mmCIF file of N, CA and C in Angstrom:
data_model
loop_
_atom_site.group_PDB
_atom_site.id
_atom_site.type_symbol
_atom_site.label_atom_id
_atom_site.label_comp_id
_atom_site.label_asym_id
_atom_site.label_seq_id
_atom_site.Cartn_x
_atom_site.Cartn_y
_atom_site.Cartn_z
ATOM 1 N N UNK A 1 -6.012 27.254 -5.334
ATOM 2 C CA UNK A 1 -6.297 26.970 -6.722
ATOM 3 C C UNK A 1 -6.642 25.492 -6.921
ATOM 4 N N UNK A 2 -6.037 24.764 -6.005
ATOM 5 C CA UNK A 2 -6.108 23.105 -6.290
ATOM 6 C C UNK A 2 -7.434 23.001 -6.039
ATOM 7 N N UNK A 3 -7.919 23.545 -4.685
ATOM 8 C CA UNK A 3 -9.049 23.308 -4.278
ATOM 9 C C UNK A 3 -10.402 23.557 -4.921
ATOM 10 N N UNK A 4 -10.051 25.098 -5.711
ATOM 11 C CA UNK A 4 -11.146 25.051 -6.448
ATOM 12 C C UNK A 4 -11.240 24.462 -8.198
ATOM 13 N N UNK A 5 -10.009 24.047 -8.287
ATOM 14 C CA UNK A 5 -10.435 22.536 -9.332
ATOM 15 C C UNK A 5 -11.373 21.305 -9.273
ATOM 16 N N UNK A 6 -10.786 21.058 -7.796
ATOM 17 C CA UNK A 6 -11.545 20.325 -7.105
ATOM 18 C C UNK A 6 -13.090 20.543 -7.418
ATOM 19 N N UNK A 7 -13.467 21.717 -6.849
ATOM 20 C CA UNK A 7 -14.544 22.293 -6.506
ATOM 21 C C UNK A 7 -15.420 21.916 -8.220
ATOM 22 N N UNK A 8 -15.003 22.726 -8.855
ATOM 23 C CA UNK A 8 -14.923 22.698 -10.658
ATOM 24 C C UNK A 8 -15.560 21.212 -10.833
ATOM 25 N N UNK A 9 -14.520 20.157 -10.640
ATOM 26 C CA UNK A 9 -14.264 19.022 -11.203
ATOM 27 C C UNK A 9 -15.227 18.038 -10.426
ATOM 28 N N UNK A 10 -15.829 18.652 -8.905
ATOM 29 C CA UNK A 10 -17.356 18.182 -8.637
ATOM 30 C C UNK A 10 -18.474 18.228 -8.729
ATOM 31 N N UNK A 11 -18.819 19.695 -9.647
ATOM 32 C CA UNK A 11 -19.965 19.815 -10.324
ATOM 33 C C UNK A 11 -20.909 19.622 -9.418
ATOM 34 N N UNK A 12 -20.716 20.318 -8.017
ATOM 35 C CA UNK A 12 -21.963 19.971 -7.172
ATOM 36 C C UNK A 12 -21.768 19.204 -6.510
ATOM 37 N N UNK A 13 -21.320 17.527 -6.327
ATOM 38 C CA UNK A 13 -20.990 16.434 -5.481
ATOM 39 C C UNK A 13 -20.232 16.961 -4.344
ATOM 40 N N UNK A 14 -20.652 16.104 -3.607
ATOM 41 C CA UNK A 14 -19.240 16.521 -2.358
ATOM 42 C C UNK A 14 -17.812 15.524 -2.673
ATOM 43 N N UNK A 15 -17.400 15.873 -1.924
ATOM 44 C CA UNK A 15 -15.273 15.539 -2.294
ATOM 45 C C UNK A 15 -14.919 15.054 -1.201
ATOM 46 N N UNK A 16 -14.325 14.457 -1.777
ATOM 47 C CA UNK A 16 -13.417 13.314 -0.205
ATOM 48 C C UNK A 16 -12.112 13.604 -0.692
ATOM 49 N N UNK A 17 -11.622 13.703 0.056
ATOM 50 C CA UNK A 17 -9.672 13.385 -0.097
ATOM 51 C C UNK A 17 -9.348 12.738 0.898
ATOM 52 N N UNK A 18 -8.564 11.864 0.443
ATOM 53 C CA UNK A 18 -7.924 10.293 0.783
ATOM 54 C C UNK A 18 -6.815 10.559 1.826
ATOM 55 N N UNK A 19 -6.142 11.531 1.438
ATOM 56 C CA UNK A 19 -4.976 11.656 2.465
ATOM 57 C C UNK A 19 -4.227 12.862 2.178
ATOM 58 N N UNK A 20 -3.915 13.809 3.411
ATOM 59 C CA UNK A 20 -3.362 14.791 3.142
ATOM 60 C C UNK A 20 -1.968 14.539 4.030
ATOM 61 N N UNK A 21 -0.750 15.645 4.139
ATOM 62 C CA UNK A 21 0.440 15.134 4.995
ATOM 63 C C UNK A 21 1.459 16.071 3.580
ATOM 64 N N UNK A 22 2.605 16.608 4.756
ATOM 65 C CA UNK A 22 3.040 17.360 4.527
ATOM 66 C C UNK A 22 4.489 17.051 5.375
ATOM 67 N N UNK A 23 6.137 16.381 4.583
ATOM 68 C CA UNK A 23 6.887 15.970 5.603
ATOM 69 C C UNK A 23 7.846 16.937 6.108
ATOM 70 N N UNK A 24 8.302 16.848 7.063
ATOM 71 C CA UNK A 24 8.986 17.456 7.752
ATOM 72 C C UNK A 24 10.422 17.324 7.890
ATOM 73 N N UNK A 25 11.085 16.064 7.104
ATOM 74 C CA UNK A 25 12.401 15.634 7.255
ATOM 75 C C UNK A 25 12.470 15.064 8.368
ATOM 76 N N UNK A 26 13.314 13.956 8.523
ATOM 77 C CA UNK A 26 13.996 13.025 9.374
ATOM 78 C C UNK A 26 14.066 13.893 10.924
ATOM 79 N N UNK A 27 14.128 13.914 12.336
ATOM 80 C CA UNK A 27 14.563 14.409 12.991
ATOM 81 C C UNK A 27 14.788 15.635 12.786
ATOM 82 N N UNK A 28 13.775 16.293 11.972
ATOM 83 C CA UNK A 28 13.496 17.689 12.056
ATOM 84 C C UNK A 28 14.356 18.469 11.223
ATOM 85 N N UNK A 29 15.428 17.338 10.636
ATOM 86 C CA UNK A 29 16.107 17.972 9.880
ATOM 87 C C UNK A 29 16.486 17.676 8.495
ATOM 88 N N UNK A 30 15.601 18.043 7.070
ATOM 89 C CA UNK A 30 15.801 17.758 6.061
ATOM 90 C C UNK A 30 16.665 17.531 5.449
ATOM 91 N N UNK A 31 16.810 16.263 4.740
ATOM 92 C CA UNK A 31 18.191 15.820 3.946
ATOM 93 C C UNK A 31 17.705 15.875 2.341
ATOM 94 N N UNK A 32 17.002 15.308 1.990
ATOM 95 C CA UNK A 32 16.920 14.741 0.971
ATOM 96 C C UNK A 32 15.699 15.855 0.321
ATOM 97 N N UNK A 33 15.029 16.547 0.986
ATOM 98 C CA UNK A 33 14.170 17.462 0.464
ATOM 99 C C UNK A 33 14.191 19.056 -0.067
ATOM 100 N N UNK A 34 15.270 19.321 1.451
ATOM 101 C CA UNK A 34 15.527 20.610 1.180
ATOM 102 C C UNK A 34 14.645 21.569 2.539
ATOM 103 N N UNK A 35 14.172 22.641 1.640
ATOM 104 C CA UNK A 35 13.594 23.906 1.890
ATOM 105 C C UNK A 35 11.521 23.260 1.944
ATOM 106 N N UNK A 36 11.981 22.435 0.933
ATOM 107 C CA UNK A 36 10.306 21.859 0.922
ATOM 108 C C UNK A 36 9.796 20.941 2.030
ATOM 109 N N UNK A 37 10.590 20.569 3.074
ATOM 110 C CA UNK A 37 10.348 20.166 4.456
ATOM 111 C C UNK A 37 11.227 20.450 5.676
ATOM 112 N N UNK A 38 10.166 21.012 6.442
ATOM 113 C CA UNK A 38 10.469 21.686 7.632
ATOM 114 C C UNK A 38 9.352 21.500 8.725
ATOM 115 N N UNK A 39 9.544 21.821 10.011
ATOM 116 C CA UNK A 39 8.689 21.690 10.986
ATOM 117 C C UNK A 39 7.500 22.901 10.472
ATOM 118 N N UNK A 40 8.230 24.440 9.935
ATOM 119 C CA UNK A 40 6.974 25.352 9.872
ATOM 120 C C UNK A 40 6.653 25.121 8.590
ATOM 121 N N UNK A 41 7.439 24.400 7.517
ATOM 122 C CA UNK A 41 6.331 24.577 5.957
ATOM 123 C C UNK A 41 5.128 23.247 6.481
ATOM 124 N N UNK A 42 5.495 22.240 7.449
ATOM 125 C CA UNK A 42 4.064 21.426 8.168
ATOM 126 C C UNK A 42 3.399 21.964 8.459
ATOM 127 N N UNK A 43 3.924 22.925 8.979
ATOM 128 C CA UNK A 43 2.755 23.737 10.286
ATOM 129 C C UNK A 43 2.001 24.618 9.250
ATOM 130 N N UNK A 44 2.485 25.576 8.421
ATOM 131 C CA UNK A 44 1.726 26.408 7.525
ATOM 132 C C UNK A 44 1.276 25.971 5.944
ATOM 133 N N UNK A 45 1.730 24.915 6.073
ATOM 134 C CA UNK A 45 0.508 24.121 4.651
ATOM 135 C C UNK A 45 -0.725 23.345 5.343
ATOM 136 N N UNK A 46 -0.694 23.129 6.452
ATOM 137 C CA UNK A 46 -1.344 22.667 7.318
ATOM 138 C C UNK A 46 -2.409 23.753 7.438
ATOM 139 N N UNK A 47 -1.837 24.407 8.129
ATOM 140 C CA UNK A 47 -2.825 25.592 9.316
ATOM 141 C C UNK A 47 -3.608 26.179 7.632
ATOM 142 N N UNK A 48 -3.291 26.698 6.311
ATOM 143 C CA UNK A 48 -3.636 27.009 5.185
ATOM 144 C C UNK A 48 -4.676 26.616 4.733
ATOM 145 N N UNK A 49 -4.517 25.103 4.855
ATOM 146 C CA UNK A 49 -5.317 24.146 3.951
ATOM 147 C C UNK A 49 -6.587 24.047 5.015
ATOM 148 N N UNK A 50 -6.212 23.760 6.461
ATOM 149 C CA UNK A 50 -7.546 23.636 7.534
ATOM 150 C C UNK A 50 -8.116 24.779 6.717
ATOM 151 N N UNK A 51 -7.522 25.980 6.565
ATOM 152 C CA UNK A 51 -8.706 27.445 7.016
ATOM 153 C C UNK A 51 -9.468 27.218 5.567
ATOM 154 N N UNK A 52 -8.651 26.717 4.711
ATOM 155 C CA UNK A 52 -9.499 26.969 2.642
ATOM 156 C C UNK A 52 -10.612 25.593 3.367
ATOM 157 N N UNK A 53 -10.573 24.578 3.973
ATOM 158 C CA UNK A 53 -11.411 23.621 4.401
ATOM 159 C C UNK A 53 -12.312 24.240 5.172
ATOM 160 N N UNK A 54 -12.364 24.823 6.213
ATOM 161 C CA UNK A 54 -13.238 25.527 6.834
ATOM 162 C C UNK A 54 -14.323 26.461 6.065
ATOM 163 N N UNK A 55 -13.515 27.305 5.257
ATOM 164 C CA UNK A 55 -14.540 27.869 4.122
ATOM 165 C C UNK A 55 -15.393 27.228 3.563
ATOM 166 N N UNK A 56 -14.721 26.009 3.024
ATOM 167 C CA UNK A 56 -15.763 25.291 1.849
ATOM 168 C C UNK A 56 -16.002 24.274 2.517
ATOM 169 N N UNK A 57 -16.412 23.919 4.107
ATOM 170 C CA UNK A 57 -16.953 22.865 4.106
ATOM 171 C C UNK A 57 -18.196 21.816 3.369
ATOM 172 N N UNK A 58 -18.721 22.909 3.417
ATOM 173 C CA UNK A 58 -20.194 22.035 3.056
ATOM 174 C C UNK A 58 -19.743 21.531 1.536
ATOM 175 N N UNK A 59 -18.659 21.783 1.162
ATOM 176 C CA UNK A 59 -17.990 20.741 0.055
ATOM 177 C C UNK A 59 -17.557 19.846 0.010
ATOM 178 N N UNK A 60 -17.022 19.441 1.054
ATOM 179 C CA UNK A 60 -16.411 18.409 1.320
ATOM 180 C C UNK A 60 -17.049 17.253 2.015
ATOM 181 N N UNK A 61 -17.116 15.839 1.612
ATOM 182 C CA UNK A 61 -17.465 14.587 2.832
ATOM 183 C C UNK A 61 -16.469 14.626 3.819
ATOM 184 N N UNK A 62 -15.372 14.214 2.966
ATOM 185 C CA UNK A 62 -14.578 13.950 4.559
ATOM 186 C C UNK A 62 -12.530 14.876 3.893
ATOM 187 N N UNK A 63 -12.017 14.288 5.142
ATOM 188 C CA UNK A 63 -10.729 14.753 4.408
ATOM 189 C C UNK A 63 -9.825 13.560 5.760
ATOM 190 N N UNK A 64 -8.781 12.916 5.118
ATOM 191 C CA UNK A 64 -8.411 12.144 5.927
ATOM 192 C C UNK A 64 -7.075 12.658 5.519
ATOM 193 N N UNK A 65 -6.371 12.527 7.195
ATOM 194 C CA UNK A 65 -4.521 12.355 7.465
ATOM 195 C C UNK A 65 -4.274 11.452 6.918
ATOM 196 N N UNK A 66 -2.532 11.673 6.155
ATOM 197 C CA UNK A 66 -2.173 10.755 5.950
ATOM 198 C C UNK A 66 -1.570 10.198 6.980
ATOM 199 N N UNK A 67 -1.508 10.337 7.938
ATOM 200 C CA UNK A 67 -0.584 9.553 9.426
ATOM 201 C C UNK A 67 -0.851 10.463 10.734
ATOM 202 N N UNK A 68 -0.926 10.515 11.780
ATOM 203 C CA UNK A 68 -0.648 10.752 13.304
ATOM 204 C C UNK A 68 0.800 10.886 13.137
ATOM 205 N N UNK A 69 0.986 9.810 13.434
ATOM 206 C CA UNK A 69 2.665 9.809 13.661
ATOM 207 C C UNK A 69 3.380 9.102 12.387
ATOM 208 N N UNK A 70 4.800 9.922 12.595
ATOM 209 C CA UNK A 70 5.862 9.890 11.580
ATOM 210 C C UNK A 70 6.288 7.937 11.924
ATOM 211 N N UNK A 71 6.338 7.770 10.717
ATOM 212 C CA UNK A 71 7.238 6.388 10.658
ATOM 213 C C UNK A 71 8.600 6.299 10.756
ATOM 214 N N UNK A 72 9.227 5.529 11.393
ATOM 215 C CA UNK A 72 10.354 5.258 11.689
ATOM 216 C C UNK A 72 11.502 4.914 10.835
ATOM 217 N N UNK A 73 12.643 5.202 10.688
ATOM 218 C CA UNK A 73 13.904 5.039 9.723
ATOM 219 C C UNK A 73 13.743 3.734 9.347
ATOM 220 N N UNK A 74 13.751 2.542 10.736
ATOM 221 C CA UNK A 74 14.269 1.327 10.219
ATOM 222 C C UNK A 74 12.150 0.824 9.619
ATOM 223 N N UNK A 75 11.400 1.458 10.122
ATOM 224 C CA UNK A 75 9.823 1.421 9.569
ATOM 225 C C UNK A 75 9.731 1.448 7.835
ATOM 226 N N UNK A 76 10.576 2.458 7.858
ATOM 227 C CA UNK A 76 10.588 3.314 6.148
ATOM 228 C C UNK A 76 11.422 2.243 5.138
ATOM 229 N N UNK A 77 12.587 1.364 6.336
ATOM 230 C CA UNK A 77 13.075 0.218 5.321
ATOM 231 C C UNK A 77 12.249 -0.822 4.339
ATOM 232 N N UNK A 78 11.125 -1.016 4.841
ATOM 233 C CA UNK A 78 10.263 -1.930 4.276
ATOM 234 C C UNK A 78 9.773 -1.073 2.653
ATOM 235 N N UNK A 79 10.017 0.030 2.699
ATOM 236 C CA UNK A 79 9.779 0.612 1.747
ATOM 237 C C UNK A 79 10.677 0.899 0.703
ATOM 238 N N UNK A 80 12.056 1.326 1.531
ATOM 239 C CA UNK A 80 13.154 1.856 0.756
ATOM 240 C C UNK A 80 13.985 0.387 0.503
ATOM 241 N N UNK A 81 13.512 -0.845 0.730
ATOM 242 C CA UNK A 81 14.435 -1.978 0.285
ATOM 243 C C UNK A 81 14.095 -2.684 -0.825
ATOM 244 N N UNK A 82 12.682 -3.031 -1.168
ATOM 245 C CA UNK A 82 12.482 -3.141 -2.178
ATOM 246 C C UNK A 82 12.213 -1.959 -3.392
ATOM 247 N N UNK A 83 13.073 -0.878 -2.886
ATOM 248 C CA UNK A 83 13.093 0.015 -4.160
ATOM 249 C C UNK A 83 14.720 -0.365 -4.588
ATOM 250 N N UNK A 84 15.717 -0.406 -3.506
ATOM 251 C CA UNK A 84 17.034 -0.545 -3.952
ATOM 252 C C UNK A 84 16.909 -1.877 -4.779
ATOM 253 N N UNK A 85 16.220 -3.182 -4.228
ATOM 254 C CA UNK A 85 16.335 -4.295 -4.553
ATOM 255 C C UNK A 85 16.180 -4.515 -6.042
ATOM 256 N N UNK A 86 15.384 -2.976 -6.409
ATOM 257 C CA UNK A 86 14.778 -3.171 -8.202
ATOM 258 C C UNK A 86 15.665 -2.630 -8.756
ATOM 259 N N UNK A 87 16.519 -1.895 -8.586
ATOM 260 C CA UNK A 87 17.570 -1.306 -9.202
ATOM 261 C C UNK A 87 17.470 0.663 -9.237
ATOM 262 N N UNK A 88 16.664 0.755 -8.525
ATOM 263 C CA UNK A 88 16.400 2.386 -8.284
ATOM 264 C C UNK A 88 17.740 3.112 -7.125
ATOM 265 N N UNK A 89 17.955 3.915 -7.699
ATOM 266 C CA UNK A 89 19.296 4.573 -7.306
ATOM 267 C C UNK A 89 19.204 4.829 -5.672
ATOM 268 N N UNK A 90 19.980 4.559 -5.351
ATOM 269 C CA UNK A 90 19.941 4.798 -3.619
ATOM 270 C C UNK A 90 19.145 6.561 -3.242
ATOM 271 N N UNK A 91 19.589 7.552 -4.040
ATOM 272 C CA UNK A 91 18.964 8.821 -3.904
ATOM 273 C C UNK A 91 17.553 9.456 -3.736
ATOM 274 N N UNK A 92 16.704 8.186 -4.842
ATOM 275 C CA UNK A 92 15.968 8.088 -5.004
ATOM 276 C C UNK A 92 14.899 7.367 -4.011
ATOM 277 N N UNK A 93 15.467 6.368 -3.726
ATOM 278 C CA UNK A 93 14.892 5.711 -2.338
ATOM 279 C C UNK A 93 14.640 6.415 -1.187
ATOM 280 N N UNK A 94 16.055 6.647 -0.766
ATOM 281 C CA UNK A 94 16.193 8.172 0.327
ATOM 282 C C UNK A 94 15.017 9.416 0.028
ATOM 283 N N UNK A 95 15.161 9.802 -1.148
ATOM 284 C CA UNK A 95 14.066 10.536 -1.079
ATOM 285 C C UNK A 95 12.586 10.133 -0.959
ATOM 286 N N UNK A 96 11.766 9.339 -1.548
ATOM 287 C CA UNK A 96 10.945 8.388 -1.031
ATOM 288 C C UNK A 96 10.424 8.516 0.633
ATOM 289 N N UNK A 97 12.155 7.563 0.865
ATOM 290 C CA UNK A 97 11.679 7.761 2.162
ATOM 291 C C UNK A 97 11.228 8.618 3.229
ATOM 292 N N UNK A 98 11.894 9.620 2.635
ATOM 293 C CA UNK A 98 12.134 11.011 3.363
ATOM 294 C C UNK A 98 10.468 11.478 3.199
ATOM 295 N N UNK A 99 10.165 11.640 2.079
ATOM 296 C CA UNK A 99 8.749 11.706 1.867
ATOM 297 C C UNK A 99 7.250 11.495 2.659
ATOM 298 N N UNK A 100 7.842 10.799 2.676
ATOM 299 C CA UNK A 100 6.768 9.902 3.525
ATOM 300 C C UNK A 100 7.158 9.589 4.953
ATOM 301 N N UNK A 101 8.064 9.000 5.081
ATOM 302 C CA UNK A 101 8.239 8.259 6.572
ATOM 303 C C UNK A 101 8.143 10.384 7.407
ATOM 304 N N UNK A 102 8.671 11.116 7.474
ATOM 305 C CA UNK A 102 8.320 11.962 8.595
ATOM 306 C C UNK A 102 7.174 13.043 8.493
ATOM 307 N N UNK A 103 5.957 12.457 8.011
ATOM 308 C CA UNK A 103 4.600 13.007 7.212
ATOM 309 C C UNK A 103 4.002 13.344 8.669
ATOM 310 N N UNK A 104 4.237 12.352 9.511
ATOM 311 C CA UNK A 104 3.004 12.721 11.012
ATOM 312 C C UNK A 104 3.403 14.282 11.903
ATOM 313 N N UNK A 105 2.181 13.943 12.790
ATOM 314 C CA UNK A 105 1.986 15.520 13.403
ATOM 315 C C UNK A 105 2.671 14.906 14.770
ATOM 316 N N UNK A 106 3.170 13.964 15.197
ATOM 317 C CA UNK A 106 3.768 13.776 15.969
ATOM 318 C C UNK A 106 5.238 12.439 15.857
ATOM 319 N N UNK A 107 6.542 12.495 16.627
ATOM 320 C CA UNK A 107 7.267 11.909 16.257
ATOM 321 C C UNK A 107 7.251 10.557 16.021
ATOM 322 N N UNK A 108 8.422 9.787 16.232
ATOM 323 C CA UNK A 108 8.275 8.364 16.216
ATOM 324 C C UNK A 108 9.483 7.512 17.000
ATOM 325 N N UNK A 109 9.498 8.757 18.316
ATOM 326 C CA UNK A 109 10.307 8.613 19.769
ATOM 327 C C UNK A 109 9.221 7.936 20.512
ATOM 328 N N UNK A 110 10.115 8.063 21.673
ATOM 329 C CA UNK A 110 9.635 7.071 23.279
ATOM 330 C C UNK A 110 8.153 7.834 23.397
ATOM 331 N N UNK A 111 7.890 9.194 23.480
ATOM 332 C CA UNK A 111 6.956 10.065 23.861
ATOM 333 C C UNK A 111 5.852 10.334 22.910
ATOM 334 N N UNK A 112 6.459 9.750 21.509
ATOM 335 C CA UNK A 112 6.082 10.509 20.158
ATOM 336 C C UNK A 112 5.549 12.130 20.689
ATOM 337 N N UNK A 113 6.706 12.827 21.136
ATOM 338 C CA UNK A 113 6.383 14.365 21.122
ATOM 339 C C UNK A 113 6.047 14.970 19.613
ATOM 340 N N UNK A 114 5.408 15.734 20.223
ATOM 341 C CA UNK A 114 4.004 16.545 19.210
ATOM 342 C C UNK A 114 5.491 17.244 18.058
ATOM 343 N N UNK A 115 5.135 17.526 17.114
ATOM 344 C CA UNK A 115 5.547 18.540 16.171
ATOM 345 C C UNK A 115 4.497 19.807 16.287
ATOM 346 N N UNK A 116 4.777 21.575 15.950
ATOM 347 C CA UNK A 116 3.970 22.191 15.783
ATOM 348 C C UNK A 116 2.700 22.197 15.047
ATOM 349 N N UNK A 117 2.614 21.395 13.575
ATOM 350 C CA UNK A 117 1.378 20.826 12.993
ATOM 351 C C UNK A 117 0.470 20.228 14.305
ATOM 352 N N UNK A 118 0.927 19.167 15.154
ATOM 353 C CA UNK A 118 0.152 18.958 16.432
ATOM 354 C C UNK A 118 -0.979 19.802 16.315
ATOM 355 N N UNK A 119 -0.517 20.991 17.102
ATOM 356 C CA UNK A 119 -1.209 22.214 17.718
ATOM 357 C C UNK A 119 -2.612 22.763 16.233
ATOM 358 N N UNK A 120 -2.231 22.528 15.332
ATOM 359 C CA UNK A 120 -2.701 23.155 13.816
ATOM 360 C C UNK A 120 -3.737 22.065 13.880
ATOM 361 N N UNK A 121 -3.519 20.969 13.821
ATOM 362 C CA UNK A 121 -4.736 19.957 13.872
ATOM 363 C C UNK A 121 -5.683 20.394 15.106
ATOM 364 N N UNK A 122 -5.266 20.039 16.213
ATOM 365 C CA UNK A 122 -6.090 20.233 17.112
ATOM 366 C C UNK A 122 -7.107 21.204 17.098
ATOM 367 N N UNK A 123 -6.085 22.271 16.428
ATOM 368 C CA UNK A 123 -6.974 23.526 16.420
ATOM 369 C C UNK A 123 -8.009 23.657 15.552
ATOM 370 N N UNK A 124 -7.603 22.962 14.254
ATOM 371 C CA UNK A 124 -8.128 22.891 13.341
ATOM 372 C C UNK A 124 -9.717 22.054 13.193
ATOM 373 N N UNK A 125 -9.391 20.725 14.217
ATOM 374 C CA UNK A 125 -10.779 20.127 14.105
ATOM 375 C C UNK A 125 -11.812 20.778 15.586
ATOM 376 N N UNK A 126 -11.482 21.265 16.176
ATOM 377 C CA UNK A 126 -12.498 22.031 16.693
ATOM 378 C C UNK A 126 -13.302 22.617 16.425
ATOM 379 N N UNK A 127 -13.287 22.946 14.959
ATOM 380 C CA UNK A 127 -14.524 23.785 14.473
ATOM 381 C C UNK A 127 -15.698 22.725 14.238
ATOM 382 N N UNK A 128 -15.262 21.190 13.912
ATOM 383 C CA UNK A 128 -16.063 20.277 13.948
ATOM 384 C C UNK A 128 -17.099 19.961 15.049
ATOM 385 N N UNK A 129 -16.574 20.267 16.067
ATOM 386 C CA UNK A 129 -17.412 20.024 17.444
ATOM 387 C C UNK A 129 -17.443 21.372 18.532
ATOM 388 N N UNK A 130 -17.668 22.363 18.033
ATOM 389 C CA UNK A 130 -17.650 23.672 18.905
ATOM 390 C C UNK A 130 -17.909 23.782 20.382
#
């Protein structure tokens, strides 16, 4: 439905989107989000959104990740310190962070091992270069 607002709201032009990303919680394991981040709601808002993209390419210019890899706890401080510093509730920060810092398709270990989204990208931009 978003997409074909989109679609609507270009009247013909092609569409760029700036950044897509979908988090996964801290070490795979959501605190601050819940049910709304997980390794498979990455993997299947992901794998979803490639296939509605695949349909409507010739709509689109481009579509950019928001990250490769997940940012790091003490990474995400630069973010979550000047939110405490303003007077925003510690919960709130945490969530923030949570948000964002574990957005990538791969970790933000020694290996940065892949998350299943990984596999969804890969797969996904192959249709670009057959």
């Amino acid at each position: 439905a978003q997409l074909d607002s989109l679609e609507d709201a270009a009247a013909g032009r092609l569409i760029y989107i700036q950044e897509i990303g979908q988090s996964t919680g801290w070490d795979d394991m959501p605190e601050t989000l819940g049910p709304l981040a997980s390794l498979e709601t990455q993997r299947a808002c992901l794998a979803a959104l490639y296939d509605e993209l695949a349909i409507r390419a010739d709509c689109f210019r481009s579509v950019c990740l928001w990250t490769l890899n997940d940012f790091s706890r003490a990474g995400m401080d630069f973010v979550r310190d000047p939110l405490l510093a303003q007077g925003f509730p510690a919960c709130y920060a945490d969530n923030i962070a949570e948000i964002f810092g574990p957005t990538g398709r791969v970790r933000s270990d020694a290996t940065a091992s892949k998350k299943p989204a990984f596999d969804e990208l890969v797969q996904a931009i192959q249709f670009l270069n057959p």
